[in-house]
XYZ file of C-alpha atoms in Angstrom:
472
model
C 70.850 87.947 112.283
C 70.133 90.574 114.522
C 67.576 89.582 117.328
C 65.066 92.439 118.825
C 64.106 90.149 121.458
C 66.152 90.936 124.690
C 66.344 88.115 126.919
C 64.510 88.344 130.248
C 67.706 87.667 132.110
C 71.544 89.193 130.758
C 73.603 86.520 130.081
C 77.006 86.339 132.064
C 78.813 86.995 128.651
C 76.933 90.309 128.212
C 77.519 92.167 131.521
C 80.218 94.651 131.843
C 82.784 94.656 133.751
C 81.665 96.663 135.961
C 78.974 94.321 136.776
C 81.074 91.322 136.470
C 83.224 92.746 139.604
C 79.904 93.522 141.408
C 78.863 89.767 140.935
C 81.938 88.276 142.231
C 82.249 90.282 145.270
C 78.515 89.480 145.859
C 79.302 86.177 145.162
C 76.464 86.076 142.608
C 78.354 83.773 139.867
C 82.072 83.223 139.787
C 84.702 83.751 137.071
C 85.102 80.327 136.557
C 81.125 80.436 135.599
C 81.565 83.292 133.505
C 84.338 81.927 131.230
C 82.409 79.149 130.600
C 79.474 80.762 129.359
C 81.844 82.787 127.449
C 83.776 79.977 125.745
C 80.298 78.411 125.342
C 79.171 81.579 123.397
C 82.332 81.919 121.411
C 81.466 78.209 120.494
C 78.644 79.434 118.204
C 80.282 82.613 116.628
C 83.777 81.747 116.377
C 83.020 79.785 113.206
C 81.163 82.521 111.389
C 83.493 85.838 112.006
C 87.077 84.283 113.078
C 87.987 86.668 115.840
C 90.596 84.544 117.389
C 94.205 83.612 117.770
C 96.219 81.411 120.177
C 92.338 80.941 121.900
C 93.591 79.310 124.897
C 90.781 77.806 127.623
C 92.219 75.552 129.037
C 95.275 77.829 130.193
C 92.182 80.512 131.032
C 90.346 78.273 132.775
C 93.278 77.868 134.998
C 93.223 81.262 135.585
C 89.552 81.489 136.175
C 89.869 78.932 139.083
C 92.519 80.727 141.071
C 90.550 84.053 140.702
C 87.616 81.811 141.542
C 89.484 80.564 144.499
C 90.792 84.293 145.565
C 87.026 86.104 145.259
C 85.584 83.136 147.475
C 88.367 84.085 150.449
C 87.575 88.131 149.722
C 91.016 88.577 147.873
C 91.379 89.778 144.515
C 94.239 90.802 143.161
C 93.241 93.741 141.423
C 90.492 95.376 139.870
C 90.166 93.141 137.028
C 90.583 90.095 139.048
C 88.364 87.411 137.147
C 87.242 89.443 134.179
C 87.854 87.769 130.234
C 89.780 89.882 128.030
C 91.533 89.529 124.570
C 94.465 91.329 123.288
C 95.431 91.803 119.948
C 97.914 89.973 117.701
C 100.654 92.632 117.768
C 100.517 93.104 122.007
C 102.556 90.769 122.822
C 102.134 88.025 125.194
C 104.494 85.758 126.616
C 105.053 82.349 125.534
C 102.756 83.441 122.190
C 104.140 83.933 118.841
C 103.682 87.681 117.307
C 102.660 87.164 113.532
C 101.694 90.707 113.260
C 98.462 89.433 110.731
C 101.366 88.831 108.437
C 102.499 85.271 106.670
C 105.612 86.652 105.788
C 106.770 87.293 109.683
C 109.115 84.862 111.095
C 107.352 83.024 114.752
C 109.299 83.410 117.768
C 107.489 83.009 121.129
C 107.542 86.746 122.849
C 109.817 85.338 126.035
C 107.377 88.968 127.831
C 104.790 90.340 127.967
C 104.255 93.913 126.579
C 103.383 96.822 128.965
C 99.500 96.278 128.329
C 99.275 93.110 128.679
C 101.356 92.763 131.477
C 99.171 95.403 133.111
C 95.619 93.491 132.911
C 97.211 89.832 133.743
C 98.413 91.981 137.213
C 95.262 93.409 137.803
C 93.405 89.429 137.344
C 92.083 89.485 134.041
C 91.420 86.270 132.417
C 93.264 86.300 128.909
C 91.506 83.693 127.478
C 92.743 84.673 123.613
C 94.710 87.208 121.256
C 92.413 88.793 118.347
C 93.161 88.689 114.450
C 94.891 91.752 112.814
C 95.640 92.358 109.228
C 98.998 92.005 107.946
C 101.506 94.341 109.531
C 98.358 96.834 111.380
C 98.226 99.001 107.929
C 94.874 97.891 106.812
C 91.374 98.890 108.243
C 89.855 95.798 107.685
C 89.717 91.766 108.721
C 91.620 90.592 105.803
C 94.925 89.201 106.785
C 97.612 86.447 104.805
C 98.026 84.666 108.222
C 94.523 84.879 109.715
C 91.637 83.588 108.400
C 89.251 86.309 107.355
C 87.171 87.688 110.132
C 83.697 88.855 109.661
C 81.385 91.582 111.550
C 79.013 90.341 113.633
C 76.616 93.136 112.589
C 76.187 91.306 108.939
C 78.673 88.924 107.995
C 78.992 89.952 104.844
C 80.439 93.183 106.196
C 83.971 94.036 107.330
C 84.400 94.240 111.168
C 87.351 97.237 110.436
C 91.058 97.002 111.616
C 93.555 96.902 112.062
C 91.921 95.868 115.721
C 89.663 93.376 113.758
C 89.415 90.447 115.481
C 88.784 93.094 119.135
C 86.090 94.563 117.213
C 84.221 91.634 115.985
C 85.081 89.937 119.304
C 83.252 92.671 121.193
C 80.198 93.071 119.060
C 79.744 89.311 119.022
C 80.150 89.430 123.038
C 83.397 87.693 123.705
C 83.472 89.367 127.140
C 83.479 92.579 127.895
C 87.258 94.134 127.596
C 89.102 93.901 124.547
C 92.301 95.549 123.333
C 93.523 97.261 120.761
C 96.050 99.311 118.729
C 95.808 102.478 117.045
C 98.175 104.779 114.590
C 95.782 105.876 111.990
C 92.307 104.764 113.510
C 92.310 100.942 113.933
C 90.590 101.541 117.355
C 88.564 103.857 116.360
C 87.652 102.619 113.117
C 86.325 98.596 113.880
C 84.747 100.113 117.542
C 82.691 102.329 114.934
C 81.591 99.594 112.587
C 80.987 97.107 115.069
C 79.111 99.249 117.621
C 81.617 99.850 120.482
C 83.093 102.217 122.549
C 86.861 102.158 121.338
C 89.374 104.736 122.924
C 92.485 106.258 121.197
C 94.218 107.614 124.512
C 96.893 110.356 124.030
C 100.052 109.482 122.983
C 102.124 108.359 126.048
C 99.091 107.514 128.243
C 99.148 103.794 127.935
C 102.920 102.725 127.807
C 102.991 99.967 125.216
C 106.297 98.601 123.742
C 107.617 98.842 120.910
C 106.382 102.759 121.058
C 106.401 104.520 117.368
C 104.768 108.096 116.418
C 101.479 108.171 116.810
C 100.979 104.539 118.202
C 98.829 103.680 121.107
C 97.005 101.010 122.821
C 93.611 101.685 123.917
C 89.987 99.988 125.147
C 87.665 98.499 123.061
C 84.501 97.716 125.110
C 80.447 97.809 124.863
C 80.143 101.134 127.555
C 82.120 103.764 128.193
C 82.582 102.674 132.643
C 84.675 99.798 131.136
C 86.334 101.794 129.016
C 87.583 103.850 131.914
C 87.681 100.633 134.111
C 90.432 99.311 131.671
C 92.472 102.816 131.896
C 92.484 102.520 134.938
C 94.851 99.791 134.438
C 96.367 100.128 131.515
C 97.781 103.941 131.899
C 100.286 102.718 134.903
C 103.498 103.375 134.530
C 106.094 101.047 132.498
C 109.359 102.207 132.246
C 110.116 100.337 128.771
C 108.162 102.919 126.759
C 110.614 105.823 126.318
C 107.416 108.639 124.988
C 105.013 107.497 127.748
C 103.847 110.297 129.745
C 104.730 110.690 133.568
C 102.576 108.950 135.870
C 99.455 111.253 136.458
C 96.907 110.649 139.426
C 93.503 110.663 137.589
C 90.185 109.200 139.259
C 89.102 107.130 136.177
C 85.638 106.370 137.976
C 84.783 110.508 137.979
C 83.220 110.758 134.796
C 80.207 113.003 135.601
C 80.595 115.709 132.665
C 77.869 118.341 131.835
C 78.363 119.669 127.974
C 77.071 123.022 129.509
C 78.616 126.022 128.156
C 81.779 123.882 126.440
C 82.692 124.727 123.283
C 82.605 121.972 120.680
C 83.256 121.971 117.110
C 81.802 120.270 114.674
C 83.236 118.502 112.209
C 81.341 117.231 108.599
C 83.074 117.485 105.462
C 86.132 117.472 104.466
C 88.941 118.657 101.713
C 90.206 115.299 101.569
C 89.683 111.628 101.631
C 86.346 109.709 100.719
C 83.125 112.049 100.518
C 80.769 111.542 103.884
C 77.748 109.000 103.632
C 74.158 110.647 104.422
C 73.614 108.020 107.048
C 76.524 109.047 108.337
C 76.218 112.761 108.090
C 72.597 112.721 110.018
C 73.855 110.626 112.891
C 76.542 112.817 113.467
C 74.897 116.181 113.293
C 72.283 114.328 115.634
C 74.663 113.465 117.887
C 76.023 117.528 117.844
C 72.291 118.378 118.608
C 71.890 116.761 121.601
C 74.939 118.283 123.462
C 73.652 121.830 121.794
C 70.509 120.646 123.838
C 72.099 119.948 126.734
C 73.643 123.275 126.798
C 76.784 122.871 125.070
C 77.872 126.097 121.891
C 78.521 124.106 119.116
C 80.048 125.531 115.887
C 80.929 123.960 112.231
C 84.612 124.105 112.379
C 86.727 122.471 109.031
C 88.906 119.618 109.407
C 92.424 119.944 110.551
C 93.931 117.818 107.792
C 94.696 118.773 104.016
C 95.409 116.568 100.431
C 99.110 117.329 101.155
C 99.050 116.265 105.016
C 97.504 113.013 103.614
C 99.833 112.126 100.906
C 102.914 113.310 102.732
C 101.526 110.373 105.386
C 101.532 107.970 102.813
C 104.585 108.540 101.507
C 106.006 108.066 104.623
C 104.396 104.908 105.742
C 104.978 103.457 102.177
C 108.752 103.935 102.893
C 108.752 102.824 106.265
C 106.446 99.442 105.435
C 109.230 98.799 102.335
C 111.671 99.037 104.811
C 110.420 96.524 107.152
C 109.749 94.142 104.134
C 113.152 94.538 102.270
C 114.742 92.945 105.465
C 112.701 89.691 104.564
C 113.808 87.056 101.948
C 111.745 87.457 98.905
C 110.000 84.298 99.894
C 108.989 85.607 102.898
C 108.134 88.806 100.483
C 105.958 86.764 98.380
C 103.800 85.850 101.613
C 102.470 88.613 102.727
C 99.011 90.232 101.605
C 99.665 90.626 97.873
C 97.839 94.864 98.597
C 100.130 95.743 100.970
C 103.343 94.850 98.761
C 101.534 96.645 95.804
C 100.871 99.182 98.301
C 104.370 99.514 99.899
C 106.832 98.512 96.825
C 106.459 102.509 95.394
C 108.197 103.160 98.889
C 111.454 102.165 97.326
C 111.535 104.619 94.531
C 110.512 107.848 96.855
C 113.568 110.245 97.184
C 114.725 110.789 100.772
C 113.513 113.997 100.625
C 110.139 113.175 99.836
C 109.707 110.763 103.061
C 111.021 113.449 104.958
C 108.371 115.840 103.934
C 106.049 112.721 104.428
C 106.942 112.544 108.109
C 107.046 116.569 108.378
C 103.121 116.045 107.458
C 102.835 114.972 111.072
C 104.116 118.042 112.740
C 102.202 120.252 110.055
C 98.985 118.214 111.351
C 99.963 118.590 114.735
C 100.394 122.556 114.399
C 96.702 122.669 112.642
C 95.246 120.399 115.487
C 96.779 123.136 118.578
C 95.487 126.030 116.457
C 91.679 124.341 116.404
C 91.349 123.501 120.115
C 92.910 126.834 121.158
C 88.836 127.813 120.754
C 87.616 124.567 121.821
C 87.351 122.232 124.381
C 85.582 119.641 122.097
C 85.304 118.329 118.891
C 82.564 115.942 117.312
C 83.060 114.580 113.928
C 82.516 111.242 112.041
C 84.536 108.168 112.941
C 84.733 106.806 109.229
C 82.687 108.600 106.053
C 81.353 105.135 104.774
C 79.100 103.246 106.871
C 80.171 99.252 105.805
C 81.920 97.645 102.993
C 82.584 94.232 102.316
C 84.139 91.480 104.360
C 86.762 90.701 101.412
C 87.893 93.762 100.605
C 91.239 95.351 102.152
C 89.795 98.865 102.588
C 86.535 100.535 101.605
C 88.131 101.509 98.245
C 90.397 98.746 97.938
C 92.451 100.427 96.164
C 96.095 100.558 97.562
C 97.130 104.027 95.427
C 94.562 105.320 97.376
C 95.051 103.818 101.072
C 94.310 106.424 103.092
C 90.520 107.846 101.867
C 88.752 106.484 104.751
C 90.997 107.506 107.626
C 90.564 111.284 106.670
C 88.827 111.882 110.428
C 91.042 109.623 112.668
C 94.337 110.212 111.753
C 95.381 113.422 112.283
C 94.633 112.654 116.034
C 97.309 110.220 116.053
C 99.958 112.693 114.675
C 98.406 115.187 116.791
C 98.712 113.218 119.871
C 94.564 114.143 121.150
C 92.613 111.958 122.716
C 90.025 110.174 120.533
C 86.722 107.856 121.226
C 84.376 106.400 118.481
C 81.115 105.350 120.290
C 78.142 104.690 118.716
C 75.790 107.086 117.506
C 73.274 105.555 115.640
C 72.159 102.926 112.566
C 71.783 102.649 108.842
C 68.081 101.756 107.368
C 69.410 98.261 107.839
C 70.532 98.097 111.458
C 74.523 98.680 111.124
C 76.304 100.774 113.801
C 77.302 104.124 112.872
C 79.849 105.906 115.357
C 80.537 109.119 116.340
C 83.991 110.291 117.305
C 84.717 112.904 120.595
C 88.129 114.106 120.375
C 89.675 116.401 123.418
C 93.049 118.208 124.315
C 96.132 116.336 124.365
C 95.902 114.761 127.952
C 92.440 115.389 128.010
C 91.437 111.731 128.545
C 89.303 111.556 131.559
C 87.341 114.752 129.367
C 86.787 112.891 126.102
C 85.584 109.479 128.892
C 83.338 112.014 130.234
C 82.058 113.388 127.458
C 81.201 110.093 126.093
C 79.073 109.108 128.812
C 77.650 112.112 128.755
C 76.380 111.084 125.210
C 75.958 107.795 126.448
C 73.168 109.083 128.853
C 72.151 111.538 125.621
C 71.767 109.073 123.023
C 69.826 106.466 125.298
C 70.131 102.659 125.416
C 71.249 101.005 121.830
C 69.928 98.506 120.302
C 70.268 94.391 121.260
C 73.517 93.056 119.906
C 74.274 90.899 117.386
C 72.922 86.840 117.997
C 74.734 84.246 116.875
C 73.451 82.166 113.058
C 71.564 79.409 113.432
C 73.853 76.023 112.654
């Protein structure tokens, strides 16, 4: 599936952002003739990976006209005026229903829009869709009892990640530029790695987002790290719904010029706990660590932050908290939802209240560990997942749901810990899958991990073309 040949000229559905806004002001092509090569391109994938829900066009094309109309006078609205996006299932958006991946959820219409969302429709981007999610955000993969099963562009016999599935897949398969998604555990992180993106967990706070939980955040998924930034630029203003977002901060999201020079990185390989690394895996990371040590950066082997207990006291906790949310539902609507995450969450009822309090207590144990690390360091480089693919069926690369949490061993604790995180891609297997590497920073330190991203962005050199769509 995946094509060598680049074309001579970029299609409109390839260029960034960035670009996209260049075009339109130089009235090169207009955003009406950009959604339509996008739609047109979604036409052939859309039935081999299932990265969509509520796909709207006509309702974008609407949208694409009066941007149309606006960049023709010299008038956008904002700096996203014209540019497609998606947003994930659980973001919501208003007049859409919010399944949450999840059969068993009852449909309302959202009568708002959530804090991110409202954000990019302000600044003029063209929601053209919501993206597919598996059922209630706790799974890292495309499987879902309300969505049909979405596939990775990469391989389709491969899973695209989650929970941000459908954003992944979406973005691989080039769906636009800008896509958004959620993260608590590493469902940014985690489908931007398998799919070949650039996928920012921002610190806690930094991107208001409604309803606002421990460790939850919204955050870009994209093909370069400019958009990336582009989209923080929008999505970290202010919204005063989100009770633990940070106070407005003034932060130039286009200065990303960063030189690894004398910073002090650590880097991260194996592990105590969760699923042992993958050689592909281990060689594109420690490649990735060699090239800021070349580019004058003191790197230094440092041990992960988290621990068997941290893991399982995690679990635990969001065991209890998922039975909770399902013993509100009839056991009908029990009976729909993704028969691994009942199996998974029904052990939730039996765990003593002390026990999900120690579960919680994991996250300020994690949190502790995480300050104590970075009091040495300004950086640290690690793998984004240990496994480099698994199958498009399976819930998680184990699929085992006693054992839930193996594979999120080197994103989560930066969810608990509140850091900033970015997967962005590092590299291939034998057989051409993306392999990504993760950058985490200082709480707060966003515009940092951005910059050190593009930093390896300039390091690592151009990837490889992206996926092109079967042959019908």
């Amino acid at each position: 599936m995946h094509n060598e040949a680049q074309e001579a000229v970029t299609s409109l559905h390839d260029l960034s952002a960035i670009d996209l806004i260049a075009g339109f002001r130089a009235k090169q092509f207009s955003p009406s003739e950009v959604l339509e090569d996008v739609l047109s391109h979604i036409a052939a994938w859309e039935p081999h990976i299932k990265a969509l829900y509520a796909f709207d066009p006509d309702g974008a094309r609407a949208v694409a006209k009066a941007s149309t109309e606006r960049w023709q006078h010299a008038e956008p609205i904002g700096p996203l005026d014209g540019v497609p996006v998606t947003i994930k299932d659980n973001i919501a958006t208003k007049g859409v229903p919010v399944p949450l991946g999840a059969a068993s959820v009852r449909l309302a219409p959202s009568p708002v829009d959530a804090p991110p969302a409202a954000r990019l429709r302000e600044a003029g981007a063209v929601i053209f869709s919501k993206t597919t999610m598996p059922d209630y955000g706790m799974l890292s993969s495309g499987l879902s009892s309300f969505h049909p099963l979405t596939r990775n562009p990469w391989d389709l016999s491969k899973n695209p990640g989650g929970s941000s599935a459908g954003a992944g897949a979406a973005g691989a398969a080039g769906y636009g530029p800008l896509h958004l998604g959620t993260d608590i555990g590493g469902s940014v992180r985690l489908p931007s790695c398998w799919c070949g993106l650039v996928g920012l967990k921002p610190s806690l706070g930094r991107v208001p987002i409604d309803p606002p939980y421990v460790g939850r955040v919204a955050g870009p998924m994209t093909r370069t790290v400019d958009d990336a930034a582009l989209m923080m630029s929008v999505l970290s203003r202010p919204d005063r719904r989100d009770g633990m977002s940070l106070p407005p901060a003034s932060m130039n999201w286009k200065a990303l010029d960063k030189s690894p020079r004398k910073l002090r990185i650590g880097l991260t390989l194996d592990l105590e706990v969760g699923q042992p690394l993958e050689q592909a895996v281990r060689t594109v990371v420690a490649k990735a660590a060699k090239a800021f040590e070349a580019a004058g950066a003191v790197v230094t082997e440092v041990p992960g932050v988290l621990t068997r207990e941290m893991l399982d006291g995690l679990d635990n906790f969001w065991r209890a908290r998922m039975w909770d949310d399902l013993s509100k539902l009839t056991s009908e609507e029990r009976g729909k939802a993704l028969p691994y995450i009942f199996k998974w969450a029904e052990p939730g009822a039996k765990l003593r209240g002390v026990e999900v309090i120690r579960g919680f207590n994991a996250s300020m144990a994690i949190r502790a560990a995480a300050a104590k690390l970075f009091s040495d360091l300004d950086y640290v480089i690690s793998p984004v997942s240990p496994v480099v693919k698994f199958a498009a069926e399976l819930a998680s690369p184990l699929n085992d749901p006693e054992k839930p949490f193996e594979h999120i061993a080197y994103t989560v604790p930066w969810n608990m810990s509140e850091n900033p995180a970015i997967s962005i891609n590092g590299g291939y297997d034998e057989q051409g899958f993306p392999i990504g590497v993760q950058i985490i920073g200082r709480r707060f330190d966003d515009l940092g991990v951005l910059g050190m991203a593009k930093a390896f962005e300039t390091l690592r050199g151009p990837q490889r073309p992206w996926p092109t769509p079967p042959v019908r």
